[in-house]
Short mmCIF file of C-alpha atoms in Angstrom, two decimals:
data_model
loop_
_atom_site.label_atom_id
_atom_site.label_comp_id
_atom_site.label_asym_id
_atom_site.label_seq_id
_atom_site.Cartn_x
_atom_site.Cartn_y
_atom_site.Cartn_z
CA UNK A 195 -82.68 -13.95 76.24
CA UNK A 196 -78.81 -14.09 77.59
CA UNK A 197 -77.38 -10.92 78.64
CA UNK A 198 -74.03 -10.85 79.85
CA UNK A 199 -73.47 -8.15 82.72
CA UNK A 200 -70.34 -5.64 81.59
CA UNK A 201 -67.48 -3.84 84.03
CA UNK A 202 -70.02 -0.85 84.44
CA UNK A 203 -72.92 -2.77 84.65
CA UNK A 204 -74.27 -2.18 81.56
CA UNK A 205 -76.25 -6.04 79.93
CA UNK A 206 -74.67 -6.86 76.26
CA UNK A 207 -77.14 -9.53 74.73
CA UNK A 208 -75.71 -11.79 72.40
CA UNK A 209 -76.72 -15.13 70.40
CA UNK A 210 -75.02 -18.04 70.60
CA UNK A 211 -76.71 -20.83 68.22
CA UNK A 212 -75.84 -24.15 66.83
CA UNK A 213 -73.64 -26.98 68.24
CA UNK A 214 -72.16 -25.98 71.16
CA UNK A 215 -69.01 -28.15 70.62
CA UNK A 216 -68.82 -26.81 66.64
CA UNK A 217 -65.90 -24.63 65.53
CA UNK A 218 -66.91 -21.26 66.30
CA UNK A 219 -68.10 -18.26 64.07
CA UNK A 220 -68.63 -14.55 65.80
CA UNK A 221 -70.46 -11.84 63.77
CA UNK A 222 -70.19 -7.87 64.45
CA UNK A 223 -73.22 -5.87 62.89
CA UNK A 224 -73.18 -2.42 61.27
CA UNK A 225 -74.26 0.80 61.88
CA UNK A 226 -77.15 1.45 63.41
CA UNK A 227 -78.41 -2.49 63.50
CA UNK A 228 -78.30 -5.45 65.91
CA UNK A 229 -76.96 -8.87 65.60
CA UNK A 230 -80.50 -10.05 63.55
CA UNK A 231 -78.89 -8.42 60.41
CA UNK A 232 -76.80 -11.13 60.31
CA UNK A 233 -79.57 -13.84 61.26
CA UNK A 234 -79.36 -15.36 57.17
CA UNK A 235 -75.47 -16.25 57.38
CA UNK A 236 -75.58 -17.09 61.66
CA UNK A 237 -78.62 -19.70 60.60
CA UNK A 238 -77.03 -20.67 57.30
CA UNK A 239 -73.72 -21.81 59.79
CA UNK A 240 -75.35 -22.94 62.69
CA UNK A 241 -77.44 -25.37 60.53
CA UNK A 242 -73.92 -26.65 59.11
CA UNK A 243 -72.64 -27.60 62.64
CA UNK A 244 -71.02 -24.31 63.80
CA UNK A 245 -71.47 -22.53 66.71
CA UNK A 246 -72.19 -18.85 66.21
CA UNK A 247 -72.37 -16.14 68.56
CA UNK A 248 -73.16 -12.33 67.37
CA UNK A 249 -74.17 -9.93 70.19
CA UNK A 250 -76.06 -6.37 70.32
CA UNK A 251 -73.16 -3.24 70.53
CA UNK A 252 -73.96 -1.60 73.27
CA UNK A 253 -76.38 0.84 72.63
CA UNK A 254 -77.78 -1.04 69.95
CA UNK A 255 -80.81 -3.65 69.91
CA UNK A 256 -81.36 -5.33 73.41
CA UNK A 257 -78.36 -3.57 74.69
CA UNK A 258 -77.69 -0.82 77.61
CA UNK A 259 -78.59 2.20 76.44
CA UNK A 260 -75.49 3.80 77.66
CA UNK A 261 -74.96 7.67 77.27
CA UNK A 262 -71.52 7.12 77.32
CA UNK A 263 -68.85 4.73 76.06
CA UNK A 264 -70.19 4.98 72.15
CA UNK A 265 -66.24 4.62 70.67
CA UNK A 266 -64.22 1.57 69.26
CA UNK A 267 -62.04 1.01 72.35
CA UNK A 268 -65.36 0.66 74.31
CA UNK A 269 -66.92 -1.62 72.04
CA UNK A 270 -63.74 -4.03 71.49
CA UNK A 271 -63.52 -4.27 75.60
CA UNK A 272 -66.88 -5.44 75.55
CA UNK A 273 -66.30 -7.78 73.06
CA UNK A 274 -63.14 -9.45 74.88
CA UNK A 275 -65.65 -9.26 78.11
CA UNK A 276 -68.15 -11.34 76.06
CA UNK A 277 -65.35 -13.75 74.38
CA UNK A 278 -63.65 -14.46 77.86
CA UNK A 279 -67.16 -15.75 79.06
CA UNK A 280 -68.00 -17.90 76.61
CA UNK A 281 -65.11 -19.15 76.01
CA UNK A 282 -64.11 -18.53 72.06
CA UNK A 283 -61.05 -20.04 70.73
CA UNK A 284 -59.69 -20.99 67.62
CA UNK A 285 -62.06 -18.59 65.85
CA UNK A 286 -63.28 -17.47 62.95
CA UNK A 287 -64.67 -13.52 63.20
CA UNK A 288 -66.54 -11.72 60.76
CA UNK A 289 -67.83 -8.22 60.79
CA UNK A 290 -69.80 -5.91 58.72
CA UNK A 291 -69.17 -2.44 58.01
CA UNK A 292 -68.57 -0.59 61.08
CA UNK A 293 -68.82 -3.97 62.75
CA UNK A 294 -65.66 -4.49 60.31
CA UNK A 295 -64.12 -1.78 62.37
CA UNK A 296 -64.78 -3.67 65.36
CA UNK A 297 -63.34 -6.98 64.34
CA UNK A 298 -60.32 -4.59 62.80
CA UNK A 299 -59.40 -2.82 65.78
CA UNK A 300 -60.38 -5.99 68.27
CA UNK A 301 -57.82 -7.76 66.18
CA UNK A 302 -55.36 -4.99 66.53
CA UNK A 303 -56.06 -4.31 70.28
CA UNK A 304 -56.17 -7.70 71.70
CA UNK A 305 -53.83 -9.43 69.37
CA UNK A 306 -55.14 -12.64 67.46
CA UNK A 307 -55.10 -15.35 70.20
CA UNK A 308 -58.80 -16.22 70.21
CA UNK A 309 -59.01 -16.12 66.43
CA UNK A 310 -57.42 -18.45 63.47
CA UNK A 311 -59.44 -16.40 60.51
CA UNK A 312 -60.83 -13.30 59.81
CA UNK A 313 -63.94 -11.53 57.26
CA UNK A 314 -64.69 -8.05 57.12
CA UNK A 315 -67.93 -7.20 54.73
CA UNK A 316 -68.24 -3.81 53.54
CA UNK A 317 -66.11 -3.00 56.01
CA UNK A 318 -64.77 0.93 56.71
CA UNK A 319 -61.33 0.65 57.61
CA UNK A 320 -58.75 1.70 56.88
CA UNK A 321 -60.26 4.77 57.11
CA UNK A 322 -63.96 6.74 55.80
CA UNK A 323 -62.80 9.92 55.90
CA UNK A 324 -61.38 12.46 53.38
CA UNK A 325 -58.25 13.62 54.61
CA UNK A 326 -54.48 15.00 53.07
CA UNK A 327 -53.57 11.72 53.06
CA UNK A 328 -56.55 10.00 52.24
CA UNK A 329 -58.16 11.24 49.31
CA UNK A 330 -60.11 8.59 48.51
CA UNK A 331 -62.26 9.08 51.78
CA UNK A 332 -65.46 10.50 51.88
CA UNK A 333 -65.75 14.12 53.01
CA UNK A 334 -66.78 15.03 56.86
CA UNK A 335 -69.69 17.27 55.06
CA UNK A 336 -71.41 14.19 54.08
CA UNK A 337 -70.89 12.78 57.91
CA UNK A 338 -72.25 15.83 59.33
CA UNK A 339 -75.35 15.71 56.71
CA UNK A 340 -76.03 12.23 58.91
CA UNK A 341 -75.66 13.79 62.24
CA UNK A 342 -78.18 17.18 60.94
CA UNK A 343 -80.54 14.27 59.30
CA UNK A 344 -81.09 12.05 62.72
CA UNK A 345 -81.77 15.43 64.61
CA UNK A 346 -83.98 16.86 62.55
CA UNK A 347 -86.02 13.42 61.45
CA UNK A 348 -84.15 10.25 63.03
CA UNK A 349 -87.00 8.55 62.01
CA UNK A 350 -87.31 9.68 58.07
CA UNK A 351 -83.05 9.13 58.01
CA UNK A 352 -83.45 5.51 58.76
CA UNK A 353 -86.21 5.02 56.58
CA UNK A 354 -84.07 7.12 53.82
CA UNK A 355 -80.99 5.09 53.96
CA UNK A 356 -82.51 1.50 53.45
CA UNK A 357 -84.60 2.48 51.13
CA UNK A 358 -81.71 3.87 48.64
CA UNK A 359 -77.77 3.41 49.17
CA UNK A 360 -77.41 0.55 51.50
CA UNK A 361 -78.82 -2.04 49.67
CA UNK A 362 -78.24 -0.53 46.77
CA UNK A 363 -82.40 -0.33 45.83
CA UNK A 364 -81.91 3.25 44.09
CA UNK A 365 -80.22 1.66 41.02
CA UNK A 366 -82.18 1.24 38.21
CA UNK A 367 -83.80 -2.50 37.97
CA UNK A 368 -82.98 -2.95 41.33
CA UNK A 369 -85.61 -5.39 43.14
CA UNK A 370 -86.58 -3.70 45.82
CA UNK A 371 -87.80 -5.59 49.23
CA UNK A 372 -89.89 -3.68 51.50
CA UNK A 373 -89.35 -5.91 54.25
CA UNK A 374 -85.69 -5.66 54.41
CA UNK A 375 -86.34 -2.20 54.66
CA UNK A 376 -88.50 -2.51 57.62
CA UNK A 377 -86.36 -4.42 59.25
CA UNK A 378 -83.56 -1.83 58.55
CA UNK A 379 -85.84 0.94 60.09
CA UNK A 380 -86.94 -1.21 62.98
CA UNK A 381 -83.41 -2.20 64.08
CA UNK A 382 -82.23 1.39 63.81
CA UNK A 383 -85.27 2.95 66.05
CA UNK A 384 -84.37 0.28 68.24
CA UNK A 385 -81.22 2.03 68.72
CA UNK A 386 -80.61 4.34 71.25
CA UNK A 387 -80.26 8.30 69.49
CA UNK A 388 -77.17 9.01 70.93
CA UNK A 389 -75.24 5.66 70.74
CA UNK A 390 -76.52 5.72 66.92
CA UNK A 391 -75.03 9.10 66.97
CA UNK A 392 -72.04 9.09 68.22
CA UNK A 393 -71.04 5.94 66.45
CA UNK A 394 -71.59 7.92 63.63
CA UNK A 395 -67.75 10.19 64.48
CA UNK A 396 -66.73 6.56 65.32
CA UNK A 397 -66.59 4.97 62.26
CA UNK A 398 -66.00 7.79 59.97
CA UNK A 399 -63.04 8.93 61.79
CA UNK A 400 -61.50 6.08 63.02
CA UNK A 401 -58.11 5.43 61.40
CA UNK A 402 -57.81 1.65 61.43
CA UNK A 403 -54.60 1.42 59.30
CA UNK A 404 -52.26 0.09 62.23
CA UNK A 405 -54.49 -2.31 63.06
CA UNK A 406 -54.77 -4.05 59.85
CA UNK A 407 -50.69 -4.19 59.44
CA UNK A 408 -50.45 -5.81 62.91
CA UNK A 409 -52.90 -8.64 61.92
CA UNK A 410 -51.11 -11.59 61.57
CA UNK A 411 -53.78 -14.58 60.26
CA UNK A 412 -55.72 -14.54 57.07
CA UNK A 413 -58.30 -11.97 56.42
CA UNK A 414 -61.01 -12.57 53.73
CA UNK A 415 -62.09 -9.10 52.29
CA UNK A 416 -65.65 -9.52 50.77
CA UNK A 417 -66.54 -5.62 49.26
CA UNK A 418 -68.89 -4.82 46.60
CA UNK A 419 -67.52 -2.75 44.03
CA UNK A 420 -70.89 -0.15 43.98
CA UNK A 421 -71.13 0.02 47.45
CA UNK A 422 -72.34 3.64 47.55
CA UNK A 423 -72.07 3.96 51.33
CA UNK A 424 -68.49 2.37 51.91
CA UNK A 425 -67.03 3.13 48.54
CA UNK A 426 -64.68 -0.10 47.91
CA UNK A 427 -61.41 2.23 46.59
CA UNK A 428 -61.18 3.92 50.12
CA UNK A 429 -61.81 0.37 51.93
CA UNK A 430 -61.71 -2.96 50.70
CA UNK A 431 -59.22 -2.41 48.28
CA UNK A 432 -56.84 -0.82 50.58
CA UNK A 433 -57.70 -3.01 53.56
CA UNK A 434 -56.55 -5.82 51.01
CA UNK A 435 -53.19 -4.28 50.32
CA UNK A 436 -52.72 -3.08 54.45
CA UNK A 437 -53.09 -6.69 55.29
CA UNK A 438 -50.56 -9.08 55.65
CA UNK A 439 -52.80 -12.28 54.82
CA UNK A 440 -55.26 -9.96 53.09
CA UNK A 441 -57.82 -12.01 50.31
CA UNK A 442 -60.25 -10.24 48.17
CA UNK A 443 -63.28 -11.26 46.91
CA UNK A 444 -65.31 -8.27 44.84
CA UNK A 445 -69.22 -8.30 44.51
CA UNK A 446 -69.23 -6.84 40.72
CA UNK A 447 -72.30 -4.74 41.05
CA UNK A 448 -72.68 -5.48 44.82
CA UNK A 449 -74.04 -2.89 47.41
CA UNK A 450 -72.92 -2.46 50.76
CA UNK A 451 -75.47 -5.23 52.33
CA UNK A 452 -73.95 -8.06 50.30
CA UNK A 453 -74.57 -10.68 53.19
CA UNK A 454 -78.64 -9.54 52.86
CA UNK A 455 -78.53 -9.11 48.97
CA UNK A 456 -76.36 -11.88 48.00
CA UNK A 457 -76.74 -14.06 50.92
CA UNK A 458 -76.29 -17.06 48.98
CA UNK A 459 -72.99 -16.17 47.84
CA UNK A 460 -71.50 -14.48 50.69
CA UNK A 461 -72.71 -17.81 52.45
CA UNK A 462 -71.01 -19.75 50.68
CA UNK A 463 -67.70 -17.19 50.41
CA UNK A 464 -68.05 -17.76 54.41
CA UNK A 465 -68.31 -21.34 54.39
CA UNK A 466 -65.80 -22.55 51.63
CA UNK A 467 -62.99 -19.90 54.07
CA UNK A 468 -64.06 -21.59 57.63
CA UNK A 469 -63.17 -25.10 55.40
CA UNK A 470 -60.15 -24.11 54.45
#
């Protein structure tokens, strides 16, 4: 498995499938996976002549378990580490949730030089949390109801959330699959407690709202519009507005796993915008 060996020695693994002379396609997972939830659209590409690289956050999947270092600036520094060594140019970078964070603030720290295109997915910025100024946002008591769950029952919590609000299998008719659950749970235990719980402050309270003005190439928005865990009227549809080359695509009826509910679709959506 390649691991690539960061400033302070900690090993980020990462994928890197498909041609390796095709037009290139990085993916940044949510909270608390690994670059295999993304394995459906990374294949769907890779099959299609791209090359597509997605790694594990640190902490997360194959990753260090570092104690510290669980914050966006961290995890963006990484990411340039990673990009620098394999050499991505003329890019295309998609992220999900908080891993829309990632690609948000990456985008905003490091300007847009490797990248030509952009696709966050249920993505949290501008901002999760309920504020004066952001009333849309979700209140810190339902954040800190997270933090209480993982140390009283980590392993209940992460059972909990895939089996309701993330994919959305709590709704009524909803066709539930019991092994995208697993895979939920099994991805999440393999992160490490406090990286999963840390990252929980970091993309709650992360304000990404700077970031998405200073992005200057097109950004595809892809949000569904019952995402119960990323509620689309504090995210997508602001993101949309924030950014100057924002596009939005809504999921009526989506959840916030689009890419593993409608993975047709949002394969597709991804395809038809690296063609154009």
């Amino acid at each position: 498995m390649p691991f690539l060996e960061l400033r302070d020695g900690a090993q980020l693994f990462y994928k890197d499938w498909g041609n390796p002379n095709g037009s290139i396609i990085t993916f940044s997972h949510g909270w608390p996976l690994s670059s295999d939830n993304w394995e459906n659209q990374m294949f769907f590409l890779a099959d299609r002549g791209y090359r597509v690289i997605a790694h594990d956050r640190r902490g997360h999947g194959r990753s260090t378990q570092t104690w510290s270092g669980n914050n966006m600036d961290t995890f963006v520094d990484d990411l340039e580490e990673l990009f620098k060594y394999l050499g991505v140019k003329d890019a295309i970078m998609v992220g999900h949730s908080h891993g829309g964070g990632e690609v948000t603030h990456y985008l905003g720290k490091y300007g847009t030089g490797r990248f030509k295109k952009a696709v966050l997915v249920g993505a949290v910025p501008p901002l999760m949390l309920k504020t004066s100024t952001n009333a849309e946002g979700t209140d810190k008591s339902v954040f800190d109801s997270f933090r209480q769950s993982m140390i009283q029952d980590r392993a209940q919590f992460f059972l909990d959330v895939p089996t309701g609000p993330f994919f959305g299998f709590n709704r009524p008719g909803a066709t539930k699959s019991e092994g995208q659950i697993r895979s939920w749970w099994q991805q999440g235990m393999n992160t490490s407690f406090k990286s999963a719980y840390d990252s929980i402050t970091d993309f709650s309270e992360t304000d990404f709202t700077e970031d998405l003005k200073n992005i200057d190439i097109p950004v595809l928005v892809l949000h569904g519009d019952d995402d119960q865990v990323v509620p689309i009227e504090a995210s997508g549809l602001k993101s949309a507005k924030l950014l100057p080359q924002g596009m939005l695509k809504i999921y009526p009826g989506g959840s916030h796993a689009i890419h593993n509910i409608n993975i047709d679709e949002v394969n597709n959506d991804l395809l038809k915008f690296a063609q154009s």
